[in-house]
Structure formats: structure tokens, C-alpha cells
Amino acid sequence: MEWKEVPPPGPPPPLNNNPSDYLFTPSFPSTSMHPPPPQSQLLPDNIDWVSLLSCPNGGLSDTKPISPYAAAHYEGMKDERERKRGSRVRKATRPRFAFQTKSADDILDDGYRWRKYGQKAVKNSIYPSGAAIFASIKSDDVKEEDEGKGGVELADDLGRRVVAWSYYRCTHHTCNVKKQVQRLSNDTAIVETTYEGIHNHPCEQLMQTLTPLLRQMQFLSSF
DNA sequence: CGTGTTTGACCAGCGC
DNA sequence: GCGCTGGTCAAACACG
């Protein structure tokens, strides 16, 4: 997986850290930021297990967090969005963040299990969003171009592309974390993922990977 | 049979 | 009031 760095609009504020550590996502629609811990915390000799287990990607996937000034940029956008959309925006703001990955797979393997519960056409796509419009082009003469999971790219009989948000929920019964996945229409190699909420349970895949290691560490520390 | 996806319908808030 | 929009529901279906 490789990375595409997109500078935020306007003059960036001074950085205190390395810009190459971040992936900017100016078109991201979140209401608040919750960047995962820096990758440096995942070094083997300095593992922050608490951050690792609460990290949305479980530290397993090749993802980059949003930079501090991209977050500031979005904070400004948030006010604008809330003025436009009104109280429909969630009143109790949940931790939310987004990132873009350049990958052939729409679904990032983040170690958690997800269940898809809906799909919508996307604003700023070739077609405006809305169930009626989406349903009207989702007729028998529409062919599915993308056979992968996640954001589905459809084409009508004129070959015009339609990109959709896909809505996913964590399948863990006590967990209410959601995520949205979209493949960008202007660069179909990029997948934009938005997470909402924090998992209240450890990542199964991560625990499977770590359990033998932890057992070995416990054994060695017993001497 | 359990799990996950698809998809039409529905809901609530907003702008006009 | 009506249409648009973002988000969700739930029945039907597919698959291992």
C-alpha cells in the first residue's frame, strides 16, 4: 500500500512534527477529530498497548493519521457544516476521524469484523446523492464495475461512474463503532474511510497475533 | 445454520 | 407542504 499526500487548502500553520507522518484528507466529512497514536508508538521496543488496542486500525494496517493542521482545518469546516445542516448533525459528538489509503481493496483489514448496513450515492459524485436518484440509476441496465467489497462503483448504460458511501457497523454485540467507506471518483485508486466511535473491546485479530508473544513474555519474566 | 450483503423503503431535519 | 439529503432498517438473498 502506498500513500498520497494532499495538502490542505490555504496557508498551513507551522508544523511541530514531520509532515511526512501524515496523510491529509481535505474532503473528509467528519464532525470531530480523533487521530490514532503516532506510528512511532508501535515500535517493538516501546509498545503502548493501551493506544494500540484502542487504535482503530489496531496498528496492523498501513495507515497514516491526519495531521494537526488538517484537524484544525476540519474544525473550521465543522462549524460551516453544522450551520448548513442544523440539528441533524449528531448532538453527542462521538470520536471520529478519516483517512485515505491507496489500495485496490475497498475494505481495510483493520482486524475488526464489520457488517454492512447501507449504501448511498455520494454528493459531488457524477450524480447527486439521494435514494430516489440512486434507485433510478440502479435499475436493470446498470452494471456493477467493482466486484470488491465496500464502496461500490456503478455505471449506467452511458458508462458514467457513480461512487457510493458504504455504511458499516462493528459486529461485536456491545460495540457501536461505525465506519463509512468511499472510493474517490476523481482518483479511483484512493479509498476514503471514516471511523466513528472507539471500540470498547480488543481487536480479535490483534489479540490472536499477540497472545503467543504475551505468553512468551510472561514466561520469560517469571525468571 | 450462521454470517454477511443487497436493496427498497423509511425517517427526520432542512431549505424553498 | 414538498423535495432533498444523510442515515438507518429489515426482508430477501448468497455463501461457506
Tab-separated table of C-alpha atoms (C1' of nucleotides) in Angstrom:
chain	number	residue	atom	x	y	z
A	1	MET	CA	0.000	0.000	0.000
A	2	GLU	CA	1.347	3.423	-0.872
A	3	TRP	CA	0.427	6.935	0.224
A	4	LYS	CA	-0.889	10.019	-1.482
A	5	GLU	CA	-0.269	13.268	0.340
A	6	VAL	CA	-2.786	16.019	-0.338
A	7	PRO	CA	-2.040	19.490	1.097
A	8	PRO	CA	-4.939	21.244	2.871
A	9	PRO	CA	-6.267	24.444	1.236
A	10	GLY	CA	-4.902	27.782	2.443
A	11	PRO	CA	-1.567	28.561	4.125
A	12	PRO	CA	-0.657	25.775	6.543
A	13	PRO	CA	0.234	26.716	10.133
A	14	PRO	CA	3.781	25.871	11.297
A	15	LEU	CA	4.372	22.204	11.960
A	16	ASN	CA	5.995	20.831	15.058
A	17	ASN	CA	6.422	17.403	13.614
A	18	ASN	CA	7.278	15.649	10.417
A	19	PRO	CA	4.688	16.302	7.687
A	20	SER	CA	5.561	13.022	6.042
A	21	ASP	CA	3.969	11.265	9.027
A	22	TYR	CA	0.545	12.397	7.927
A	23	LEU	CA	-1.930	11.934	5.158
A	24	PHE	CA	-4.171	14.937	4.534
A	25	THR	CA	-7.806	14.400	3.685
A	26	PRO	CA	-9.335	17.839	3.000
A	27	SER	CA	-12.588	16.489	1.612
A	28	PHE	CA	-13.292	14.431	4.683
A	29	PRO	CA	-16.782	14.924	6.189
A	30	SER	CA	-16.261	14.231	9.890
A	31	THR	CA	-17.540	16.329	12.797
A	32	SER	CA	-14.541	15.905	15.092
A	33	MET	CA	-11.045	14.502	15.058
A	34	HIS	CA	-9.671	11.536	16.859
A	35	PRO	CA	-6.300	10.774	15.336
A	36	PRO	CA	-4.777	7.429	16.203
A	37	PRO	CA	-1.450	7.390	18.058
A	38	PRO	CA	1.701	8.107	16.033
A	39	GLN	CA	3.208	5.096	14.364
A	40	SER	CA	6.327	5.588	16.489
A	41	GLN	CA	4.336	4.271	19.475
A	42	LEU	CA	4.083	0.958	17.721
A	43	LEU	CA	7.814	0.257	17.716
A	44	PRO	CA	8.534	-3.165	19.199
A	45	ASP	CA	10.765	-1.857	21.994
A	46	ASN	CA	8.322	0.824	23.056
A	47	ILE	CA	4.828	-0.586	22.567
A	48	ASP	CA	1.944	1.416	24.007
A	49	TRP	CA	-0.531	-1.441	24.384
A	50	VAL	CA	-3.394	0.755	25.510
A	51	SER	CA	-3.110	3.010	22.489
A	52	LEU	CA	-2.524	0.054	20.261
A	53	LEU	CA	-5.671	-1.722	21.376
A	54	SER	CA	-7.772	1.429	21.049
A	55	CYS	CA	-6.219	2.327	17.716
A	56	PRO	CA	-8.887	1.944	15.043
A	57	ASN	CA	-6.548	0.174	12.688
A	58	GLY	CA	-5.150	-1.953	15.500
A	59	GLY	CA	-1.692	-0.959	14.397
A	60	LEU	CA	-1.890	-3.706	11.836
A	61	SER	CA	-2.689	-1.795	8.691
A	62	ASP	CA	-0.526	0.586	6.777
A	63	THR	CA	-2.434	3.757	7.542
A	64	LYS	CA	-1.466	7.308	8.416
A	65	PRO	CA	-3.243	9.693	10.798
A	66	ILE	CA	-4.444	13.174	9.917
A	67	SER	CA	-2.018	15.980	10.731
A	68	PRO	CA	-2.732	18.560	13.468
A	69	TYR	CA	-3.326	21.335	10.976
A	70	ALA	CA	-5.542	19.229	8.835
A	71	ALA	CA	-7.552	18.669	12.032
A	72	ALA	CA	-7.678	22.438	12.607
A	73	HIS	CA	-8.853	22.872	9.049
A	74	TYR	CA	-11.670	20.430	9.650
A	75	GLU	CA	-12.661	22.094	12.897
A	76	GLY	CA	-13.336	25.210	10.825
A	77	MET	CA	-15.254	23.189	8.285
A	78	LYS	CA	-17.288	21.616	11.091
A	79	ASP	CA	-18.852	24.930	12.090
A	80	GLU	CA	-19.742	25.609	8.481
A	81	ARG	CA	-21.301	22.163	8.093
A	82	GLU	CA	-23.294	22.414	11.304
A	83	ARG	CA	-24.670	25.784	10.265
A	84	LYS	CA	-25.733	24.320	6.946
A	85	ARG	CA	-27.097	21.021	8.200
A	86	GLY	CA	-28.561	22.116	11.514
A	87	SER	CA	-29.509	19.747	14.314
A	88	ARG	CA	-29.489	16.719	12.031
A	89	VAL	CA	-25.791	16.510	12.886
A	90	ARG	CA	-25.299	14.252	15.907
A	91	LYS	CA	-25.650	16.275	19.077
A	92	ALA	CA	-23.483	13.947	21.136
A	93	THR	CA	-20.275	14.129	19.111
A	94	ARG	CA	-18.519	10.790	19.019
A	95	PRO	CA	-14.826	10.418	18.303
A	96	ARG	CA	-14.486	10.468	14.559
A	97	PHE	CA	-11.656	10.538	12.098
A	98	ALA	CA	-10.944	9.741	8.499
A	99	PHE	CA	-8.009	8.816	6.345
A	100	GLN	CA	-7.307	7.906	2.763
A	101	THR	CA	-5.495	4.834	1.614
A	102	LYS	CA	-4.266	3.977	-1.825
A	103	SER	CA	-5.262	0.388	-2.252
A	104	ALA	CA	-7.037	-1.973	-4.585
A	105	ASP	CA	-9.101	-3.218	-1.649
A	106	ASP	CA	-12.028	-1.082	-0.586
A	107	ILE	CA	-12.183	-2.705	2.828
A	108	LEU	CA	-9.198	-2.011	5.002
A	109	ASP	CA	-8.255	-5.082	7.003
A	110	ASP	CA	-8.187	-3.390	10.401
A	111	GLY	CA	-8.600	-6.568	12.429
A	112	TYR	CA	-12.196	-5.879	13.407
A	113	ARG	CA	-15.270	-7.511	11.937
A	114	TRP	CA	-17.744	-5.250	10.143
A	115	ARG	CA	-21.277	-5.661	8.890
A	116	LYS	CA	-22.565	-3.539	6.045
A	117	TYR	CA	-25.942	-1.970	6.778
A	118	GLY	CA	-26.457	0.509	3.989
A	119	GLN	CA	-25.157	2.249	0.923
A	120	LYS	CA	-25.749	5.659	-0.588
A	121	ALA	CA	-24.683	7.574	-3.670
A	122	VAL	CA	-22.267	10.369	-2.859
A	123	LYS	CA	-22.597	14.120	-3.207
A	124	ASN	CA	-20.000	15.649	-5.572
A	125	SER	CA	-20.109	12.435	-7.481
A	126	ILE	CA	-21.309	12.377	-11.067
A	127	TYR	CA	-24.797	12.087	-9.698
A	128	PRO	CA	-26.195	13.934	-6.688
A	129	SER	CA	-26.899	11.801	-3.658
A	130	GLY	CA	-30.365	10.689	-2.692
A	131	ALA	CA	-32.199	7.416	-2.534
A	132	ALA	CA	-34.582	8.280	-5.331
A	133	ILE	CA	-31.861	9.215	-7.800
A	134	PHE	CA	-29.652	6.336	-6.760
A	135	ALA	CA	-32.559	3.928	-7.094
A	136	SER	CA	-33.401	5.305	-10.505
A	137	ILE	CA	-29.932	4.561	-11.886
A	138	LYS	CA	-29.702	1.297	-10.014
A	139	SER	CA	-32.005	-0.337	-12.484
A	140	ASP	CA	-31.530	-3.448	-14.579
A	141	ASP	CA	-29.434	-1.630	-17.166
A	142	VAL	CA	-26.834	-0.735	-14.528
A	143	LYS	CA	-23.788	-2.930	-14.377
A	144	GLU	CA	-21.538	-3.303	-11.379
A	145	GLU	CA	-17.925	-2.462	-12.225
A	146	ASP	CA	-16.293	-3.102	-8.893
A	147	GLU	CA	-16.527	-6.661	-7.686
A	148	GLY	CA	-14.716	-5.987	-4.407
A	149	LYS	CA	-16.296	-5.340	-1.047
A	150	GLY	CA	-17.088	-1.893	0.312
A	151	GLY	CA	-17.698	1.237	-1.777
A	152	VAL	CA	-19.393	0.099	-4.902
A	153	GLU	CA	-18.780	1.807	-8.169
A	154	LEU	CA	-21.690	1.598	-10.551
A	155	ALA	CA	-22.002	2.595	-14.148
A	156	ASP	CA	-25.118	3.371	-16.104
A	157	ASP	CA	-25.676	2.449	-19.734
A	158	LEU	CA	-23.665	5.516	-20.814
A	159	GLY	CA	-20.682	4.311	-18.829
A	160	ARG	CA	-20.891	7.161	-16.294
A	161	ARG	CA	-19.438	6.316	-12.907
A	162	VAL	CA	-21.351	6.546	-9.658
A	163	VAL	CA	-19.479	6.288	-6.382
A	164	ALA	CA	-21.287	5.298	-3.197
A	165	TRP	CA	-20.645	5.525	0.509
A	166	SER	CA	-20.934	2.167	2.199
A	167	TYR	CA	-22.004	2.079	5.850
A	168	TYR	CA	-20.528	-0.497	8.214
A	169	ARG	CA	-21.045	-1.356	11.887
A	170	CYS	CA	-18.736	-3.339	14.145
A	171	THR	CA	-20.295	-6.782	14.610
A	172	HIS	CA	-19.261	-7.032	18.277
A	173	HIS	CA	-22.544	-7.049	20.242
A	174	THR	CA	-21.501	-4.401	22.786
A	175	CYS	CA	-19.640	-2.199	20.315
A	176	ASN	CA	-21.319	0.637	18.444
A	177	VAL	CA	-18.446	1.748	16.244
A	178	LYS	CA	-19.337	2.618	12.675
A	179	LYS	CA	-17.372	3.376	9.585
A	180	GLN	CA	-18.066	4.699	6.122
A	181	VAL	CA	-16.068	3.707	3.072
A	182	GLN	CA	-15.881	5.548	-0.229
A	183	ARG	CA	-13.695	5.132	-3.276
A	184	LEU	CA	-12.965	8.593	-4.650
A	185	SER	CA	-14.466	9.348	-8.010
A	186	ASN	CA	-11.584	11.557	-9.183
A	187	ASP	CA	-8.917	9.048	-8.222
A	188	THR	CA	-10.330	5.564	-8.001
A	189	ALA	CA	-7.091	4.242	-6.540
A	190	ILE	CA	-7.818	6.093	-3.279
A	191	VAL	CA	-10.203	4.740	-0.661
A	192	GLU	CA	-11.513	7.148	1.975
A	193	THR	CA	-12.506	5.571	5.288
A	194	THR	CA	-14.285	7.417	8.104
A	195	TYR	CA	-14.429	5.837	11.562
A	196	GLU	CA	-16.965	6.933	14.184
A	197	GLY	CA	-16.540	5.910	17.805
A	198	ILE	CA	-13.989	3.853	19.670
A	199	HIS	CA	-14.084	0.088	20.017
A	200	ASN	CA	-14.865	-0.996	23.579
A	201	HIS	CA	-13.298	-4.395	23.019
A	202	PRO	CA	-9.885	-5.603	21.912
A	203	CYS	CA	-9.208	-6.359	18.302
A	204	GLU	CA	-9.680	-10.122	17.851
A	205	GLN	CA	-7.141	-10.394	15.065
A	206	LEU	CA	-4.605	-8.377	17.013
A	207	MET	CA	-5.136	-10.445	20.167
A	208	GLN	CA	-4.691	-13.633	18.156
A	209	THR	CA	-1.392	-12.291	16.879
A	210	LEU	CA	-0.206	-11.044	20.252
A	211	THR	CA	-1.323	-13.848	22.548
A	212	PRO	CA	1.661	-16.156	21.849
A	213	LEU	CA	4.021	-13.199	22.256
A	214	LEU	CA	2.426	-12.129	25.532
A	215	ARG	CA	2.581	-15.709	26.851
A	216	GLN	CA	6.270	-15.849	25.986
A	217	MET	CA	6.881	-12.506	27.699
A	218	GLN	CA	5.054	-13.734	30.819
A	219	PHE	CA	7.126	-16.922	30.800
A	220	LEU	CA	10.433	-15.046	30.450
A	221	SER	CA	9.523	-12.502	33.130
A	222	SER	CA	8.816	-15.298	35.606
A	223	PHE	CA	12.579	-15.975	35.995
B	1	DC	C1'	-27.466	-22.574	10.026
B	2	DG	C1'	-24.812	-18.572	10.996
B	3	DT	C1'	-22.979	-14.645	8.983
B	4	DG	C1'	-22.708	-11.042	5.815
B	5	DT	C1'	-24.536	-8.373	1.610
B	6	DT	C1'	-28.006	-6.219	-1.190
B	7	DT	C1'	-31.509	-3.071	-1.765
B	8	DG	C1'	-36.066	-0.792	-1.449
B	9	DA	C1'	-38.278	1.672	1.955
B	10	DC	C1'	-38.421	4.653	5.623
B	11	DC	C1'	-37.328	8.576	8.849
B	12	DA	C1'	-36.204	13.234	10.418
B	13	DG	C1'	-34.357	17.769	9.603
B	14	DC	C1'	-33.732	21.418	6.469
B	15	DG	C1'	-34.473	24.752	2.601
B	16	DC	C1'	-37.515	26.639	-0.575
C	1	DG	C1'	-46.230	21.171	2.050
C	2	DC	C1'	-42.824	19.097	-0.694
C	3	DG	C1'	-38.494	17.527	-2.195
C	4	DC	C1'	-33.749	16.743	-0.920
C	5	DT	C1'	-30.415	14.644	1.976
C	6	DG	C1'	-27.866	11.654	5.262
C	7	DG	C1'	-28.594	7.855	7.718
C	8	DT	C1'	-30.861	3.530	9.052
C	9	DC	C1'	-33.915	-0.563	8.893
C	10	DA	C1'	-35.122	-5.053	7.605
C	11	DA	C1'	-36.504	-8.685	4.367
C	12	DA	C1'	-34.559	-11.362	0.950
C	13	DC	C1'	-30.730	-13.450	-0.627
C	14	DA	C1'	-25.906	-15.562	-1.049
C	15	DC	C1'	-22.330	-18.196	0.700
C	16	DG	C1'	-19.367	-21.351	3.337
